[in-house]
DNA sequence: CTCTCGATGCGCT
DNA sequence: GCGCATCGAGAGA
């Protein structure tokens, strides 16, 4: 069982001003805090994927800046939220060295606080199992009421959504592998830029 | 449990 | 028009 020790201090801008692959590994175990209607919802990241810019054919930033992917090119430590498959929102954290572009997709998390509210946000027929609330990127966004309105929001100032450093528990370790359903050439597909806690029950399918 | 398939909006070729 | 950093229902085993 995971113990939530405190509200925590948000991660800093400099934490995200580095290579996205390196940061993605360190982001596993961190907490996302979402303040909604005066309530704090807290989840723990158990799976995420790094996307870079021109060297990464799978990345939205690969073909340069557009209106949609603009947050990926702007200051690190902000959200990049986009809409896909006509119905789903994806939550990313903008992460890249100065002058570059990139983001980390949060694919799955473990609910820690506010589980009943997450259940309501997901819908009454989902979430009988806690893992069903947040074990996929679109599920996570729905459980935390994340939509395009939060794209480009600063995650480092303790506002309506922010990220807090976390730690792995005893016996846990992070493993890596190819990203899920990425487009692009073979080299992009093969890159082991997906990170997750080995054996964790909240990792996506 | 596993597998297949439709939903549904929009950015980009 | 195509295809997507997905999910859930439904069918079959």
Short mmCIF file of C-alpha atoms (C1' of nucleotides) in Angstrom, two decimals:
data_model
loop_
_atom_site.label_atom_id
_atom_site.label_comp_id
_atom_site.label_asym_id
_atom_site.label_seq_id
_atom_site.Cartn_x
_atom_site.Cartn_y
_atom_site.Cartn_z
CA UNK A 1 0.00 0.00 0.00
CA UNK A 2 1.21 3.42 -0.94
CA UNK A 3 1.28 6.18 1.64
CA UNK A 4 0.81 9.77 0.52
CA UNK A 5 3.17 11.68 2.74
CA UNK A 6 2.32 15.28 1.87
CA UNK A 7 1.06 17.66 -0.76
CA UNK A 8 4.65 17.94 -1.97
CA UNK A 9 6.55 20.65 -3.79
CA UNK A 10 6.08 20.79 -7.56
CA UNK A 11 8.86 19.68 -9.83
CA UNK A 12 11.09 22.46 -11.12
CA UNK A 13 11.52 23.85 -14.62
CA UNK A 14 15.14 22.68 -14.72
CA UNK A 15 14.03 19.11 -14.03
CA UNK A 16 12.28 19.13 -17.41
CA UNK A 17 14.94 21.10 -19.29
CA UNK A 18 16.81 17.93 -20.18
CA UNK A 19 16.60 15.07 -22.63
CA UNK A 20 13.09 13.58 -22.55
CA UNK A 21 14.31 10.00 -22.47
CA UNK A 22 16.38 10.60 -19.35
CA UNK A 23 13.56 12.48 -17.64
CA UNK A 24 10.94 9.85 -18.56
CA UNK A 25 12.77 7.21 -16.59
CA UNK A 26 12.93 9.51 -13.56
CA UNK A 27 9.26 10.48 -13.90
CA UNK A 28 8.14 6.94 -13.09
CA UNK A 29 7.02 7.07 -9.46
CA UNK A 30 6.26 10.81 -9.51
CA UNK A 31 2.83 12.06 -8.49
CA UNK A 32 0.35 14.09 -10.52
CA UNK A 33 -1.81 16.38 -8.40
CA UNK A 34 -5.05 17.64 -9.93
CA UNK A 35 -7.08 20.18 -7.99
CA UNK A 36 -10.71 20.14 -9.02
CA UNK A 37 -13.69 21.64 -7.25
CA UNK A 38 -11.48 22.18 -4.20
CA UNK A 39 -10.47 18.53 -4.02
CA UNK A 40 -6.99 17.14 -4.59
CA UNK A 41 -6.81 14.10 -6.85
CA UNK A 42 -3.44 12.37 -6.66
CA UNK A 43 -2.06 9.59 -8.84
CA UNK A 44 1.35 8.00 -9.11
CA UNK A 45 2.91 7.61 -12.56
CA UNK A 46 3.72 3.97 -13.33
CA UNK A 47 4.23 4.20 -17.11
CA UNK A 48 5.29 6.90 -19.58
CA UNK A 49 6.90 7.39 -22.98
CA UNK A 50 9.38 9.93 -24.30
CA UNK A 51 8.92 11.73 -27.62
CA UNK A 52 11.62 14.00 -29.04
CA UNK A 53 11.79 16.23 -32.10
CA UNK A 54 13.56 15.94 -35.43
CA UNK A 55 15.45 12.77 -34.53
CA UNK A 56 12.22 10.98 -33.60
CA UNK A 57 9.88 10.07 -36.45
CA UNK A 58 7.17 9.04 -33.98
CA UNK A 59 6.99 12.45 -32.34
CA UNK A 60 4.38 15.09 -33.06
CA UNK A 61 7.30 17.52 -33.18
CA UNK A 62 9.07 15.56 -35.94
CA UNK A 63 7.79 17.72 -38.80
CA UNK A 64 8.21 20.99 -37.03
CA UNK A 65 6.04 23.37 -35.12
CA UNK A 66 2.31 23.59 -35.82
CA UNK A 67 -0.56 25.14 -33.93
CA UNK A 68 -1.35 21.86 -32.20
CA UNK A 69 2.15 20.84 -31.12
CA UNK A 70 3.35 24.35 -30.22
CA UNK A 71 3.58 23.55 -26.48
CA UNK A 72 6.21 20.90 -27.27
CA UNK A 73 8.46 23.67 -28.59
CA UNK A 74 7.85 26.10 -25.78
CA UNK A 75 9.19 26.15 -22.23
CA UNK A 76 9.61 22.78 -20.48
CA UNK A 77 7.45 21.94 -17.49
CA UNK A 78 4.16 22.75 -19.17
CA UNK A 79 1.34 20.44 -20.23
CA UNK A 80 0.78 19.35 -23.82
CA UNK A 81 -2.73 17.92 -24.17
CA UNK A 82 -4.08 16.76 -27.50
CA UNK A 83 -7.22 15.09 -28.83
CA UNK A 84 -7.15 11.81 -30.73
CA UNK A 85 -9.45 9.12 -32.19
CA UNK A 86 -12.31 11.57 -32.10
CA UNK A 87 -12.90 11.11 -28.38
CA UNK A 88 -9.75 10.82 -26.28
CA UNK A 89 -7.41 13.30 -24.59
CA UNK A 90 -3.70 12.57 -24.04
CA UNK A 91 -1.70 14.20 -21.25
CA UNK A 92 1.95 14.98 -21.95
CA UNK A 93 4.62 16.85 -20.04
CA UNK A 94 6.80 19.14 -22.16
CA UNK A 95 10.41 18.06 -21.64
CA UNK A 96 13.45 19.02 -23.71
CA UNK A 97 16.83 20.75 -23.55
CA UNK A 98 16.91 24.46 -24.40
CA UNK A 99 16.20 25.14 -28.06
CA UNK A 100 14.79 21.70 -28.77
CA UNK A 101 11.30 20.15 -28.54
CA UNK A 102 9.83 17.11 -26.86
CA UNK A 103 7.31 15.72 -24.44
CA UNK A 104 6.56 12.73 -22.25
CA UNK A 105 3.21 10.94 -22.61
CA UNK A 106 1.89 9.71 -19.28
CA UNK A 107 0.33 6.35 -20.15
CA UNK A 108 -0.74 4.94 -16.80
CA UNK A 109 -0.88 5.73 -13.11
CA UNK A 110 -1.98 4.40 -9.75
CA UNK A 111 -4.81 6.31 -8.03
CA UNK A 112 -3.77 7.44 -4.54
CA UNK A 113 -6.25 10.10 -3.43
CA UNK A 114 -9.72 11.08 -4.63
CA UNK A 115 -10.58 7.68 -6.03
CA UNK A 116 -14.33 8.17 -5.67
CA UNK A 117 -14.17 11.39 -7.68
CA UNK A 118 -12.10 9.64 -10.35
CA UNK A 119 -14.79 6.98 -10.53
CA UNK A 120 -17.43 9.62 -11.08
CA UNK A 121 -15.37 11.29 -13.78
CA UNK A 122 -14.77 7.98 -15.55
CA UNK A 123 -18.42 7.01 -15.37
CA UNK A 124 -20.38 4.86 -12.94
CA UNK A 125 -20.01 1.63 -14.89
CA UNK A 126 -16.20 1.81 -14.94
CA UNK A 127 -13.67 1.50 -12.21
CA UNK A 128 -15.00 -1.38 -10.19
CA UNK A 129 -11.34 -2.30 -10.27
CA UNK A 130 -9.14 0.64 -9.32
CA UNK A 131 -6.81 -0.11 -12.21
CA UNK A 132 -9.62 0.55 -14.70
CA UNK A 133 -9.60 4.18 -13.64
CA UNK A 134 -6.13 5.09 -14.86
CA UNK A 135 -4.42 2.18 -16.66
CA UNK A 136 -4.28 3.89 -20.04
CA UNK A 137 -3.57 7.40 -21.30
CA UNK A 138 -7.17 8.26 -22.23
CA UNK A 139 -8.52 6.72 -19.03
CA UNK A 140 -6.05 8.73 -16.98
CA UNK A 141 -7.07 11.97 -18.68
CA UNK A 142 -10.73 11.22 -18.07
CA UNK A 143 -10.20 10.27 -14.41
CA UNK A 144 -8.37 13.57 -13.80
CA UNK A 145 -10.69 15.72 -15.95
CA UNK A 146 -7.83 16.65 -18.26
CA UNK A 147 -8.87 18.21 -21.58
CA UNK A 148 -7.39 20.59 -24.12
CA UNK A 149 -8.20 23.44 -21.80
CA UNK A 150 -5.14 22.38 -19.75
CA UNK A 151 -2.75 22.32 -22.71
CA UNK A 152 0.17 24.71 -22.16
CA UNK A 153 -0.65 25.06 -18.45
CA UNK A 154 2.41 25.40 -16.21
CA UNK A 155 2.99 22.23 -14.15
CA UNK A 156 5.67 23.81 -11.93
CA UNK A 157 3.68 26.40 -9.99
CA UNK A 158 1.23 24.35 -7.93
CA UNK A 159 -1.89 25.41 -9.81
CA UNK A 160 -4.85 23.31 -10.91
CA UNK A 161 -2.50 20.55 -12.05
CA UNK A 162 1.12 19.90 -11.13
CA UNK A 163 3.69 17.16 -10.75
CA UNK A 164 5.51 16.20 -7.54
CA UNK A 165 8.72 14.14 -7.37
CA UNK A 166 8.22 10.63 -6.11
CA UNK A 167 10.21 7.53 -5.37
CA UNK A 168 10.01 3.87 -6.13
CA UNK A 169 9.02 1.58 -3.32
CA UNK A 170 11.16 -1.26 -2.04
CA UNK A 171 11.44 -4.01 -4.62
CA UNK A 172 10.23 -1.90 -7.52
CA UNK A 173 12.34 -1.26 -10.57
CA UNK A 174 11.84 0.56 -13.87
CA UNK A 175 12.12 -1.33 -17.14
CA UNK A 176 11.97 -0.04 -20.72
CA UNK A 177 10.75 -1.19 -24.10
CA UNK A 178 9.36 0.03 -27.43
CA UNK A 179 6.63 2.66 -27.38
CA UNK A 180 3.02 1.69 -28.01
CA UNK A 181 1.51 2.00 -31.50
CA UNK A 182 3.98 4.58 -32.68
CA UNK A 183 4.01 5.55 -36.34
CA UNK A 184 7.19 6.31 -38.22
CA UNK A 185 10.12 4.35 -39.49
CA UNK A 186 11.59 1.19 -38.02
CA UNK A 187 14.27 2.99 -36.05
CA UNK A 188 11.64 5.08 -34.28
CA UNK A 189 9.54 2.03 -33.47
CA UNK A 190 12.49 0.12 -32.05
CA UNK A 191 13.60 2.77 -29.61
CA UNK A 192 13.05 1.66 -26.01
CA UNK A 193 11.62 4.96 -24.86
CA UNK A 194 8.67 3.58 -22.93
CA UNK A 195 9.32 3.16 -19.21
CA UNK A 196 7.24 1.39 -16.60
CA UNK A 197 7.40 -0.29 -13.20
CA UNK A 198 8.00 -3.96 -13.83
CA UNK A 199 5.01 -6.08 -12.83
CA UNK A 200 2.92 -3.14 -11.62
CA UNK A 201 -0.84 -3.78 -11.74
CA UNK A 202 -1.66 -0.29 -13.02
CA UNK A 203 0.43 -0.41 -16.20
CA UNK A 204 -1.61 -0.24 -19.44
CA UNK A 205 -2.35 -3.39 -21.44
"C1'" DC B 1 -9.73 -14.96 -20.62
"C1'" DT B 2 -8.59 -13.26 -25.95
"C1'" DC B 3 -9.70 -11.22 -30.20
"C1'" DT B 4 -12.02 -8.09 -33.44
"C1'" DC B 5 -14.11 -3.98 -34.66
"C1'" DG B 6 -16.72 0.44 -34.55
"C1'" DA B 7 -16.83 5.07 -32.69
"C1'" DT B 8 -15.62 9.74 -33.84
"C1'" DG B 9 -12.97 14.53 -34.71
"C1'" DC B 10 -9.30 16.62 -36.54
"C1'" DG B 11 -4.43 17.48 -38.30
"C1'" DC B 12 -1.92 16.71 -41.99
"C1'" DT B 13 -0.50 14.70 -46.95
"C1'" DG C 1 -9.39 11.57 -47.73
"C1'" DC C 2 -6.33 8.93 -44.49
"C1'" DG C 3 -4.78 7.55 -40.27
"C1'" DC C 4 -4.15 8.28 -35.63
"C1'" DA C 5 0.79 8.07 -28.83
"C1'" DT C 6 -7.37 4.59 -27.68
"C1'" DC C 7 -11.23 2.42 -25.46
"C1'" DG C 8 -15.06 -0.61 -24.62
"C1'" DA C 9 -18.67 -3.77 -26.35
"C1'" DG C 10 -19.52 -8.06 -27.97
"C1'" DA C 11 -18.42 -12.66 -29.61
"C1'" DG C 12 -16.11 -16.85 -29.02
"C1'" DA C 13 -13.32 -20.20 -26.32
#
